[in-house]
Short mmCIF file of C-alpha atoms in Angstrom, two decimals:
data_model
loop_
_atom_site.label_atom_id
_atom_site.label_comp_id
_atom_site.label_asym_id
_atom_site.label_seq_id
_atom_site.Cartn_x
_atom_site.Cartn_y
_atom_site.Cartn_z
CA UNK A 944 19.04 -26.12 -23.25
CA UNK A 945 19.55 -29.25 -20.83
CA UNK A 946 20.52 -28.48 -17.51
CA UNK A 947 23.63 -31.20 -17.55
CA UNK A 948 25.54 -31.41 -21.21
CA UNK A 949 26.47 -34.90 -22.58
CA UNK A 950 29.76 -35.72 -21.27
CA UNK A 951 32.13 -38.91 -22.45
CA UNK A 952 32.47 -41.74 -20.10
CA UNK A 953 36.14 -41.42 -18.45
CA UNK A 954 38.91 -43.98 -17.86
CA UNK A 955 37.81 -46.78 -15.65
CA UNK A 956 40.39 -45.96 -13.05
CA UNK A 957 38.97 -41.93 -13.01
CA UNK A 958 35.44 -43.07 -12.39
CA UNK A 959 36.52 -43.80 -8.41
CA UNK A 960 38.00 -40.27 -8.05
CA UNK A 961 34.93 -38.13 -9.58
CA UNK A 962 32.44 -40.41 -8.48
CA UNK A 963 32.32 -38.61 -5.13
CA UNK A 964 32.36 -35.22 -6.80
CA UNK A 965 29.14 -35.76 -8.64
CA UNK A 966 27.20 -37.03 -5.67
CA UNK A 967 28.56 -34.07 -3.55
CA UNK A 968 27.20 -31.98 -6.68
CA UNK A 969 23.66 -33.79 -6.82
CA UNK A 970 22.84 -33.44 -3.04
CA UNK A 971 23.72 -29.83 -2.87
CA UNK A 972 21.53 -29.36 -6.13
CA UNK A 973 18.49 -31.43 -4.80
CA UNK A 974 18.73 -29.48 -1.07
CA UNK A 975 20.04 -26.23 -1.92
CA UNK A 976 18.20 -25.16 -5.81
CA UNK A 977 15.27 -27.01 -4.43
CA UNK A 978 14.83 -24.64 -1.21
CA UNK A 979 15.63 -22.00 -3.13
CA UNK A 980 12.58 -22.84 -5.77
CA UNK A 981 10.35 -22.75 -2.87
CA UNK A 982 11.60 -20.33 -0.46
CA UNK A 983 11.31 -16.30 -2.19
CA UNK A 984 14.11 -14.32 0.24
CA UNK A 985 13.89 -11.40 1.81
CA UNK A 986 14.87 -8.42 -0.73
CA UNK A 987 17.19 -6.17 0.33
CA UNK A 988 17.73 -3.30 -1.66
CA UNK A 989 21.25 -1.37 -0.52
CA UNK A 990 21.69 2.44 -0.49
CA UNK A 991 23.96 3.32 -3.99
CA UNK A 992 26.83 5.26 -3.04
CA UNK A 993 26.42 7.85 -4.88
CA UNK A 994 23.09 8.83 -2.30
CA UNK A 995 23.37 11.51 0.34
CA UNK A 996 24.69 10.06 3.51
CA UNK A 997 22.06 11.78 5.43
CA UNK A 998 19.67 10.65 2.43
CA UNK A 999 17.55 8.15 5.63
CA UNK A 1000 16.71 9.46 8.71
CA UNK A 1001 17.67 7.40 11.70
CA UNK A 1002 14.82 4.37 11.57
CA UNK A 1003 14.85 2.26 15.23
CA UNK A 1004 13.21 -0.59 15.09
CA UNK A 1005 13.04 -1.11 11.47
CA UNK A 1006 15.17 -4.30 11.18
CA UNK A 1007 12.47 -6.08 12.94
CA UNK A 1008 9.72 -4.84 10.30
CA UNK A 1009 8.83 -7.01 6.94
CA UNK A 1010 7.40 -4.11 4.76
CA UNK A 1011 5.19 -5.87 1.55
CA UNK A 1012 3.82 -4.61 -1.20
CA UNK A 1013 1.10 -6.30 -3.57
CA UNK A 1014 0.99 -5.31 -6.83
CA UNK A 1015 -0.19 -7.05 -9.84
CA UNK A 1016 0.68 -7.09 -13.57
CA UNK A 1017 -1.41 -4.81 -15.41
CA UNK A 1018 0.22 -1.83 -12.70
CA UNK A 1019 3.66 -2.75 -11.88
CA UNK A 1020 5.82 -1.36 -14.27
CA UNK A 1021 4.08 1.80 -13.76
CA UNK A 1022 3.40 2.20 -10.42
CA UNK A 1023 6.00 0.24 -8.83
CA UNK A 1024 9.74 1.95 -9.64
CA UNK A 1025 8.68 5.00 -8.17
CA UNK A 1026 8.85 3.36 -4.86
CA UNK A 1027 12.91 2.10 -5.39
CA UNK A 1028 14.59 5.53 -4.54
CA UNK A 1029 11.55 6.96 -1.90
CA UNK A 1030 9.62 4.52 0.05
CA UNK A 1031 11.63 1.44 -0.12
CA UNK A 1032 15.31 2.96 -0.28
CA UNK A 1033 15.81 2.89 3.40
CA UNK A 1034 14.26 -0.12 4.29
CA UNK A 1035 16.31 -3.08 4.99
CA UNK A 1036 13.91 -5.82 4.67
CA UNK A 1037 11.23 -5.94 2.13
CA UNK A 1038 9.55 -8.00 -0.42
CA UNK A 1039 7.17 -7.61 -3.94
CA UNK A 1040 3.91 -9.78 -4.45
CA UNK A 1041 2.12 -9.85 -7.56
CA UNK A 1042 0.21 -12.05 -9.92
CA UNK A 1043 3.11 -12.13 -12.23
CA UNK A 1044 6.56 -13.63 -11.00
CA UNK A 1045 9.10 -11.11 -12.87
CA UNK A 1046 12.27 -8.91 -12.44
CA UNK A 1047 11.15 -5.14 -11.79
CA UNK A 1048 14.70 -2.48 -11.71
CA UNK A 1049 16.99 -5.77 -10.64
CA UNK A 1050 14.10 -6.64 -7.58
CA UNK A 1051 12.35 -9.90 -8.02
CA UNK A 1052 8.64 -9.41 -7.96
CA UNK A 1053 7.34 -13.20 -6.44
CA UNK A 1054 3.60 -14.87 -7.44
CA UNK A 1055 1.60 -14.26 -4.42
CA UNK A 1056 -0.93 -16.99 -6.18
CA UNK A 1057 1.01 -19.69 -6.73
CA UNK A 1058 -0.45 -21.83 -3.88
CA UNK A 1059 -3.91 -21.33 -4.61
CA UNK A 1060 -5.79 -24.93 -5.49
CA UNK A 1061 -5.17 -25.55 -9.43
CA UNK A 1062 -9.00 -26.11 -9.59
CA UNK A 1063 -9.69 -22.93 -8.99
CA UNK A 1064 -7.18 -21.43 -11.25
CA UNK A 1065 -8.36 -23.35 -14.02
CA UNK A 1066 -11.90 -23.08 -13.46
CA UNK A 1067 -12.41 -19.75 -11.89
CA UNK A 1068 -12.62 -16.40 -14.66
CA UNK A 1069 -11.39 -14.64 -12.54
CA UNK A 1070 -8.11 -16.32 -13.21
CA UNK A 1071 -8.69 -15.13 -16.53
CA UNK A 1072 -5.80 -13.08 -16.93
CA UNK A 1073 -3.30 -15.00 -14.85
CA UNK A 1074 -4.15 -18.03 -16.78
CA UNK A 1075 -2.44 -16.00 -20.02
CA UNK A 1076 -0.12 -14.39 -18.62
CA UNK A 1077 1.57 -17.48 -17.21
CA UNK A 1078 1.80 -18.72 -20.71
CA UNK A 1079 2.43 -16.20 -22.41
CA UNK A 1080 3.93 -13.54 -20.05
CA UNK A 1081 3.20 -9.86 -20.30
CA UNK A 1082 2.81 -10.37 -24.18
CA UNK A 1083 -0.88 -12.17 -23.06
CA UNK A 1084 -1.81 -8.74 -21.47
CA UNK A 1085 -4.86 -7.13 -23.84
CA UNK A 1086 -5.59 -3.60 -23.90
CA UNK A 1087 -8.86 -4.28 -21.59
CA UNK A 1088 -6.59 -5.12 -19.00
CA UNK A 1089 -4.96 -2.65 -19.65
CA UNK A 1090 -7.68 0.03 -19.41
CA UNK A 1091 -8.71 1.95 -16.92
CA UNK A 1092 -12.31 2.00 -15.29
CA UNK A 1093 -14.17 4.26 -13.25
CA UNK A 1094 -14.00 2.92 -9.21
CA UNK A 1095 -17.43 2.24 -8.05
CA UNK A 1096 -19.11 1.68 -4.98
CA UNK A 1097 -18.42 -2.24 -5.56
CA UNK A 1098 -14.64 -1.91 -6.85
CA UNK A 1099 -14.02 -2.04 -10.21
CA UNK A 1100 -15.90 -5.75 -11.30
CA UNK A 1101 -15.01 -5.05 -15.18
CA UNK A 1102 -11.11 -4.58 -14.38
CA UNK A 1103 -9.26 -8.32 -15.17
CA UNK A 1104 -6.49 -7.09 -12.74
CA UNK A 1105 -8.82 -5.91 -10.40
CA UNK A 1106 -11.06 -9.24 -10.09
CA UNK A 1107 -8.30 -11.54 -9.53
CA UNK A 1108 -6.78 -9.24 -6.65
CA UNK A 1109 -9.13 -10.41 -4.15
CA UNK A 1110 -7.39 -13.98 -4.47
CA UNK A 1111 -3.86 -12.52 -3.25
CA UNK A 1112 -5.01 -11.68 0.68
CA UNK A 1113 -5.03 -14.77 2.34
CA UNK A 1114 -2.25 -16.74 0.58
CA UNK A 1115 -0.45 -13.58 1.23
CA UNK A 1116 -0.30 -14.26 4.80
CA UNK A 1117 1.26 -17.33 4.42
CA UNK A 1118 3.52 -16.03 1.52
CA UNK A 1119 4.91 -13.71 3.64
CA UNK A 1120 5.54 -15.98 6.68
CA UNK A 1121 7.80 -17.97 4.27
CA UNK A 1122 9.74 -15.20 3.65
CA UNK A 1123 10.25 -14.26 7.09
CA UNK A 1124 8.21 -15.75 10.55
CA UNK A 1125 10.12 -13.84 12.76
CA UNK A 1126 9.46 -10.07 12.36
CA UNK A 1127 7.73 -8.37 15.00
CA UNK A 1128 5.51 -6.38 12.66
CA UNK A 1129 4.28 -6.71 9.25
CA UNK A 1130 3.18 -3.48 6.96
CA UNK A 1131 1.21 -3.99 4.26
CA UNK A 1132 1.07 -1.46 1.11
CA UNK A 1133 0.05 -1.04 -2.51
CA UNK A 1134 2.00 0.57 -5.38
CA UNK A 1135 -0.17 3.60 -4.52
CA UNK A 1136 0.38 3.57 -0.50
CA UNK A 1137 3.24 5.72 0.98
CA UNK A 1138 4.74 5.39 4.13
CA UNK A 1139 5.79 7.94 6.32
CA UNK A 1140 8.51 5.41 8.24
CA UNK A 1141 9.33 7.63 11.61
CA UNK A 1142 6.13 8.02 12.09
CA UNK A 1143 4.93 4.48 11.67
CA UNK A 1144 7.86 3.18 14.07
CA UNK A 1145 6.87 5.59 16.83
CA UNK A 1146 3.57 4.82 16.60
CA UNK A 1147 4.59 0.68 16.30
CA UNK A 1148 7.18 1.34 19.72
CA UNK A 1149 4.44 1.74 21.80
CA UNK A 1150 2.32 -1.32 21.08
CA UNK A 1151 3.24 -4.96 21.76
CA UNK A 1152 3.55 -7.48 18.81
CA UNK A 1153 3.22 -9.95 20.71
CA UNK A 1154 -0.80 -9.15 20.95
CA UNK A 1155 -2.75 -9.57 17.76
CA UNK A 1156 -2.91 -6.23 16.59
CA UNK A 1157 -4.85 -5.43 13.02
CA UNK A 1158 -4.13 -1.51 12.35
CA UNK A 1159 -5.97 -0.07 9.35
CA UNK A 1160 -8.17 2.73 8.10
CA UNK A 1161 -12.07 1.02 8.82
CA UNK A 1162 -14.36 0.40 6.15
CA UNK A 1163 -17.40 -2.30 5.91
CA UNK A 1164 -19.22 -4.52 3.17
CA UNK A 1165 -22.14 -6.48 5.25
CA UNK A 1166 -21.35 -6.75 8.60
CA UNK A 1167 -17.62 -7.41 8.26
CA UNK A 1168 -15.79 -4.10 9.47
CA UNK A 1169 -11.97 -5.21 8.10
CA UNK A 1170 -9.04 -2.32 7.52
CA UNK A 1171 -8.97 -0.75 3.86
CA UNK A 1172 -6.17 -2.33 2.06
CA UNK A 1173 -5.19 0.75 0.46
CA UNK A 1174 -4.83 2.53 3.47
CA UNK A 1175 -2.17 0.45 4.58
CA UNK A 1176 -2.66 -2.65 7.08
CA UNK A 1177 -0.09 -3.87 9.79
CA UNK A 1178 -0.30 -7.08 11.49
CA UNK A 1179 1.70 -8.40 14.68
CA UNK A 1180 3.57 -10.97 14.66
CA UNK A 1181 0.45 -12.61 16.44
CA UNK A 1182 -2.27 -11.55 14.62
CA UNK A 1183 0.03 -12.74 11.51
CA UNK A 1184 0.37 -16.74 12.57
CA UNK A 1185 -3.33 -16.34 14.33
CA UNK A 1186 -4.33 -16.04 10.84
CA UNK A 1187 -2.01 -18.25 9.08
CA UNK A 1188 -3.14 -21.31 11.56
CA UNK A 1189 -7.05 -20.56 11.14
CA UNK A 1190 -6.52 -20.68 7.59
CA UNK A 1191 -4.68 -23.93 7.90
CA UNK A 1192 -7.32 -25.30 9.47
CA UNK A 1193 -10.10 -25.07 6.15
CA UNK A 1194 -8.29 -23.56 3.17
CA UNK A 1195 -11.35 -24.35 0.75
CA UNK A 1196 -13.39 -23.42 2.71
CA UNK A 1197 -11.64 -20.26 3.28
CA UNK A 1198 -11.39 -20.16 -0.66
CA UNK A 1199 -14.91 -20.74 -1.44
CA UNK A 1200 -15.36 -17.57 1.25
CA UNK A 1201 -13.13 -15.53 -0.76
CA UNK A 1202 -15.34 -16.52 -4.22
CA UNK A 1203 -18.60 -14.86 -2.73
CA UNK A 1204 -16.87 -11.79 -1.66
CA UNK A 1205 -15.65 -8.98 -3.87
CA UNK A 1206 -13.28 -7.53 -1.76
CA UNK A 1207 -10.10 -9.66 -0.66
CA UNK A 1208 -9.06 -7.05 2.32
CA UNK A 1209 -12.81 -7.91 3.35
CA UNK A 1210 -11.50 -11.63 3.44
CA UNK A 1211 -8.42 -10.67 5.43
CA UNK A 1212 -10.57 -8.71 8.24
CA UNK A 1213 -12.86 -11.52 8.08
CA UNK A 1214 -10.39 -14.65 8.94
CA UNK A 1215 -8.17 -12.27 10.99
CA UNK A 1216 -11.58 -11.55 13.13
CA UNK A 1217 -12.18 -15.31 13.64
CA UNK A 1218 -8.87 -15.60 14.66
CA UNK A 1219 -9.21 -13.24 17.71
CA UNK A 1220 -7.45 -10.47 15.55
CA UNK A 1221 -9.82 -7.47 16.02
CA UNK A 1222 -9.61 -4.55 14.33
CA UNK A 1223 -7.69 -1.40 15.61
CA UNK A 1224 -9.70 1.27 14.03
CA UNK A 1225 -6.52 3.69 12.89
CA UNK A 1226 -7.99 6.73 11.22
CA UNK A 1227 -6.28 9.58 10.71
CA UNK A 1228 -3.23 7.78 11.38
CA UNK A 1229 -3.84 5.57 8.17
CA UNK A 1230 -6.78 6.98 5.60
CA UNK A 1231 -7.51 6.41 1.77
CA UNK A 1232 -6.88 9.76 0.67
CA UNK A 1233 -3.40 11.65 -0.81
CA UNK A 1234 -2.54 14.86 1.12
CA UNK A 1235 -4.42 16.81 -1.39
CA UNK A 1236 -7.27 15.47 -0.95
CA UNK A 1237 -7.41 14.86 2.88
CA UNK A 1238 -9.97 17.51 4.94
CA UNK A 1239 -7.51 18.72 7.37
CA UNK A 1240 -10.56 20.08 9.38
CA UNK A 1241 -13.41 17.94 9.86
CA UNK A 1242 -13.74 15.67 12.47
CA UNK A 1243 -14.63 11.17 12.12
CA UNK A 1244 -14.84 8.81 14.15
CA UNK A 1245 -14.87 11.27 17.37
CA UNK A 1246 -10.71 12.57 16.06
CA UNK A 1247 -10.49 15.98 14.25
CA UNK A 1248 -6.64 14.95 12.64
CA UNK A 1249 -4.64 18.31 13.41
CA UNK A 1250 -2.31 16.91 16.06
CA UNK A 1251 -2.61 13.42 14.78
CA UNK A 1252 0.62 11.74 13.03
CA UNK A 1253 0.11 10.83 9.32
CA UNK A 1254 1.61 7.04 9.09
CA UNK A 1255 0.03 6.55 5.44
CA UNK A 1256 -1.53 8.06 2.21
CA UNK A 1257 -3.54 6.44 -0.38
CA UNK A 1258 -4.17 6.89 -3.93
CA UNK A 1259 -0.69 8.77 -4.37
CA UNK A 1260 0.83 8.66 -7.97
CA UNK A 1261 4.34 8.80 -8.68
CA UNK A 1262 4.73 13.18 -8.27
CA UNK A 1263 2.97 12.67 -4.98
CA UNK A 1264 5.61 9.83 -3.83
CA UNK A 1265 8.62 12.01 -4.94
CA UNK A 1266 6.40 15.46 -3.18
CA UNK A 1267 6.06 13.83 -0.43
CA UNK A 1268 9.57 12.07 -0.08
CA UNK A 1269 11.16 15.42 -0.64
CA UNK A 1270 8.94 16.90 1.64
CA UNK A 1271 9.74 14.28 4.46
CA UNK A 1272 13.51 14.31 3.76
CA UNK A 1273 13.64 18.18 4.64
CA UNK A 1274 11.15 18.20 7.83
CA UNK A 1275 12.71 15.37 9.58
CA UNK A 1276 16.37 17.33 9.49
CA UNK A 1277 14.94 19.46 12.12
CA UNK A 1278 11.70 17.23 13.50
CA UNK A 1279 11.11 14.11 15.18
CA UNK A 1280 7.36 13.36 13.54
CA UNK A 1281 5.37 14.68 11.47
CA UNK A 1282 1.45 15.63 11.80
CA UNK A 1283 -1.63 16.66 9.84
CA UNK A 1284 -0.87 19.99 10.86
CA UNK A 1285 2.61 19.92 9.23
CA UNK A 1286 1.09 18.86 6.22
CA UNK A 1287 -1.37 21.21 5.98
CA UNK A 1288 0.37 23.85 6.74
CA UNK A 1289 3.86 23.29 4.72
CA UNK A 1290 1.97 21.50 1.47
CA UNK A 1291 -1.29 22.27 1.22
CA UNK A 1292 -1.77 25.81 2.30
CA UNK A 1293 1.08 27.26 0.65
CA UNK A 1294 -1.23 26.14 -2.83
CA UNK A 1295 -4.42 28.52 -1.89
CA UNK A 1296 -5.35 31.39 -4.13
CA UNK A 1297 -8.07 33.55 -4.68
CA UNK A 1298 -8.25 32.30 -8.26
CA UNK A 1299 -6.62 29.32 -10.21
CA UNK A 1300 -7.75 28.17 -13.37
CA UNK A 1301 -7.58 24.15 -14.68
CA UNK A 1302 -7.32 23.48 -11.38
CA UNK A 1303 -10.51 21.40 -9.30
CA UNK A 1304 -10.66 21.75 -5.67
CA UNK A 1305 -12.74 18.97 -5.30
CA UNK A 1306 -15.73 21.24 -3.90
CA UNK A 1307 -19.33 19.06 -3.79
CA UNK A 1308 -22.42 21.64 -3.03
CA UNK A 1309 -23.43 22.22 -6.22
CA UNK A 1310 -25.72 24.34 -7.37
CA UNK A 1311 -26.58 26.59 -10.93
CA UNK A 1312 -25.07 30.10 -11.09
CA UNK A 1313 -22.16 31.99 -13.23
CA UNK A 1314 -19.02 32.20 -12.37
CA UNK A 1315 -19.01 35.77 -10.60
CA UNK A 1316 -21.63 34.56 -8.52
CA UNK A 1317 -20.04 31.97 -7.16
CA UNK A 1318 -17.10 33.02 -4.98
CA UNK A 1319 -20.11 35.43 -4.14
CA UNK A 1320 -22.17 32.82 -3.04
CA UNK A 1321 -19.57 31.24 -1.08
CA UNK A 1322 -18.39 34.77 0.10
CA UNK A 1323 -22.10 34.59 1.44
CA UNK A 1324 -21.52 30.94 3.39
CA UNK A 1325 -20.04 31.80 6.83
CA UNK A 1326 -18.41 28.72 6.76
CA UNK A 1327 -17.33 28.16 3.26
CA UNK A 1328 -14.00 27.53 2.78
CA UNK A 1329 -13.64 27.28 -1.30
CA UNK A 1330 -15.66 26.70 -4.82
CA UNK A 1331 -14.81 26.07 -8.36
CA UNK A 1332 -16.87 26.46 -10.83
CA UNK A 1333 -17.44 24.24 -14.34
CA UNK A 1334 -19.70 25.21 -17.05
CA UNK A 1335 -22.54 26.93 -14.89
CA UNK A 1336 -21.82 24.66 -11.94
CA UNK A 1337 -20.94 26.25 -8.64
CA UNK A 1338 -20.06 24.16 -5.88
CA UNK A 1339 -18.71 25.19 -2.43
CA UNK A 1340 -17.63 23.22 0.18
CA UNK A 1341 -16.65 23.91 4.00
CA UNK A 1342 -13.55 22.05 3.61
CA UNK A 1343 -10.33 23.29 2.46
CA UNK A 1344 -8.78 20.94 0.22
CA UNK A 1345 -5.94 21.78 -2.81
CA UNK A 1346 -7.10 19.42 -5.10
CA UNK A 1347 -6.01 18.39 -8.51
CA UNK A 1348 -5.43 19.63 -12.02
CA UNK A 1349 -8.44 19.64 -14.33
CA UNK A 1350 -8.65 21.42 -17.33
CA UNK A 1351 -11.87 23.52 -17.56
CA UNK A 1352 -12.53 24.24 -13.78
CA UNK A 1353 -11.80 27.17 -11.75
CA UNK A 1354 -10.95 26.87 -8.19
CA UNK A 1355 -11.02 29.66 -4.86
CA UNK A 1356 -10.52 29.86 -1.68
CA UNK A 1357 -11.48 31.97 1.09
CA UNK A 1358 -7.80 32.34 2.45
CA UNK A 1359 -8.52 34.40 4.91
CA UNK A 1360 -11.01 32.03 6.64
CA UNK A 1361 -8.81 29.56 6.32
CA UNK A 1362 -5.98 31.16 7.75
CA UNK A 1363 -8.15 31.96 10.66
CA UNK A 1364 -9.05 28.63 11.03
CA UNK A 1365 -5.31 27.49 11.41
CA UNK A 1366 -4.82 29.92 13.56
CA UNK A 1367 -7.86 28.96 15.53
CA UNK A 1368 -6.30 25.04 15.71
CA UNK A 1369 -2.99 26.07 16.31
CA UNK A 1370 0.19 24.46 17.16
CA UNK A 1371 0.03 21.00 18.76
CA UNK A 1372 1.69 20.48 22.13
CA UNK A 1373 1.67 16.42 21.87
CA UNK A 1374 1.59 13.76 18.58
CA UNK A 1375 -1.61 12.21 18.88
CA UNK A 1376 -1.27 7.95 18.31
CA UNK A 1377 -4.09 5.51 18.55
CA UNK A 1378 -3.57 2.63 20.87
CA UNK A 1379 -6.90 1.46 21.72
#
């Protein structure tokens, strides 16, 4: 349908009257539709009426937070709704990238990769699947894309979706300072990150955005040590046009960079390191793992995560984002933060039994006994904590972890250990933040 519909010339005389008109129309059209084209705005997503009143805690400091979350086509509709009524509903300013520019529950979704050099798009396979789906739309999606792989120690290189997410990083940056260059921090998630908000804005208060800060969980690929994307990663305001401006300075070269990597948050820590970003190593307050699976126990990187305060959680699926929202909704009637502790002690302990069937506790020392023997051999271990057994596998494990449902295993745990244990760690006097 053409934008403007024929029209009959008017009366000479009318033509000095409208004349006017139409030019006031075309300049408003060229300035105002073409800014708009160009310029995605900051979603904000208000609180239905119908909601408890009391439904969001009290958030300081959020309006000067940009939250964003990458997603990408082939996990959107699935992964991404979830977040509408729990993480998202009480946050003010916000915004959706993905490889796919489409409506998701009334919130527009905005292609994080529409700036990247049309060479590469058209030349690249690892453009593959955007290529179709920009002509086609989600009908182009094939059920390879759609399938799901096993995660390997390099990512998952025979995922379409998963290949072309590397590319959504660094234009990301710049994305994002389109939508707003102003905020004082910017979070980064995925549709399987979940924020805990108080936390993260009591931990944000006491750092200064005007200082490049780069939180995130640590990882490394070569010697690049960059925050897990996953995990959640917040920028300063700094760090955020640091970045931006080094990229500005070689974009294909920061391009062909991103080509001989496999991991695009390994790009990120890479330019935001050359831009005098350094990473804030941020474990336990952001880590890859969902409550369930986190050791509550053990000690890295020198921090055993009992009085520590849980910011984000990784790998959650939609029942853990609607667990853990209910969960947080309850505790913070009463509490300022949350910790490990809490965690442990209000989701994950409550869930220990002596015996439960279909049900893997994620145990890992395995060795070949029957299933009598084995809560005997763990009975045995001083320090073990649980075992499940599968098919004449026994594994134990000195970690106390709940787990998830799997048909065919049978979990245990020693809960009277355990509850010694807690008891041992007890209550904590202090949160614990990292700030250096």
């Amino acid at each position: 349908m053409p934008l403007f519909q024929p029209w009959a010339r008017p009366p000479p005389r009318r033509i000095y009257f409208i004349a006017p008109v139409i030019g006031l129309f075309l300049v408003y059209f060229l300035f105002f539709c073409h800014t708009t084209a160009f310029t995605p705005k900051i979603v904000v997503t208000p609180i239905s009426s119908q909601q408890d009143e009391n439904a969001c805690p009290p958030l300081p400091g959020i309006e000067d937070v940009l939250v964003i979350l990458k997603t990408g086509v082939t996990e959107a509709l699935e992964k991404v709704p979830v977040h509408f009524q729990t993480t998202l509903q009480c946050i003010p300013n916000y915004v959706l990238f993905s490889d796919f520019e489409e409506e998701i529950n009334g919130t527009h979704v905005h292609d994080v990769l529409r700036s990247v050099n049309e060479t590469i798009k058209r030349t690249n396979p690892d453009f593959d699947l955007y290529n179709r789906i920009q002509e086609h739309g989600r009908s182009g999606l094939s059920p390879d894309d759609l399938s799901r792989v096993p995660n390997t120690a390099f990512g998952m290189p025979d995922n379409p979706g998963w290949k072309l997410d590397k590319w959504k990083f660094l234009p990301m940056i710049d994305e994002t300072l389109r939508v707003r260059d102003d905020a004082k921090w910017y979070v980064f998630m995925e549709a399987d990150t979940y924020y805990i908000w108080p936390n993260l804005l009591q931990w944000l208060a006491k750092l200064n955005p005007d200082k490049p800060y780069y939180l995130g969980n640590p990882t490394q690929i070569g010697p690049v040590i960059f925050a897990h994307g996953g995990s959640g990663i917040i920028l300063s305001r700094e760090a955020m046009h640091r970045a931006s401006e080094l990229r500005a300075q070689d974009i294909d070269g920061w391009d062909r960079y991103t080509e001989e990597e496999w991991a695009g948050d390994c790009v990120l820590g890479k330019l935001l390191h050359d831009a005098g970003a350094p990473l804030l190593w941020s474990w336990p307050l952001l880590q890859s793992s969902t409550p369930a699976e986190f050791d509550h126990f053990s000690e890295s990187y020198l921090k055993k995560p009992w009085c520590y305060a849980p910011v984000a959680y990784h790998h959650v699926t939609a029942e853990d984002i609607q667990e853990l929202a209910k969960f947080e909704q309850r505790f913070f009637r009463n509490n300022s933060v949350i910790l490990h502790s809490d965690v442990f002690r209000h989701l994950i302990q409550p869930q220990f039994k002596p015996l439960q069937p279909d049900w893997d506790n994620l145990s890992e020392e395995e060795q070949v006994i029957g299933e009598a023997s084995c809560r005997e051999l763990c009975e045995s271990k001083h320090e073990c904590l649980q075992y499940s057994y599968e098919s004449g596998k026994c594994r134990t494990s000195k970690m106390a972890k709940r787990g998830v449902q799997k048909t065919g295993v049978t979990s245990g745990w020693m809960t009277e250990r355990i509850d010694a244990i807690v008891k041992e760690l007890g209550t904590c006097a202090t949160p614990q933040w990292i700030l250096r």
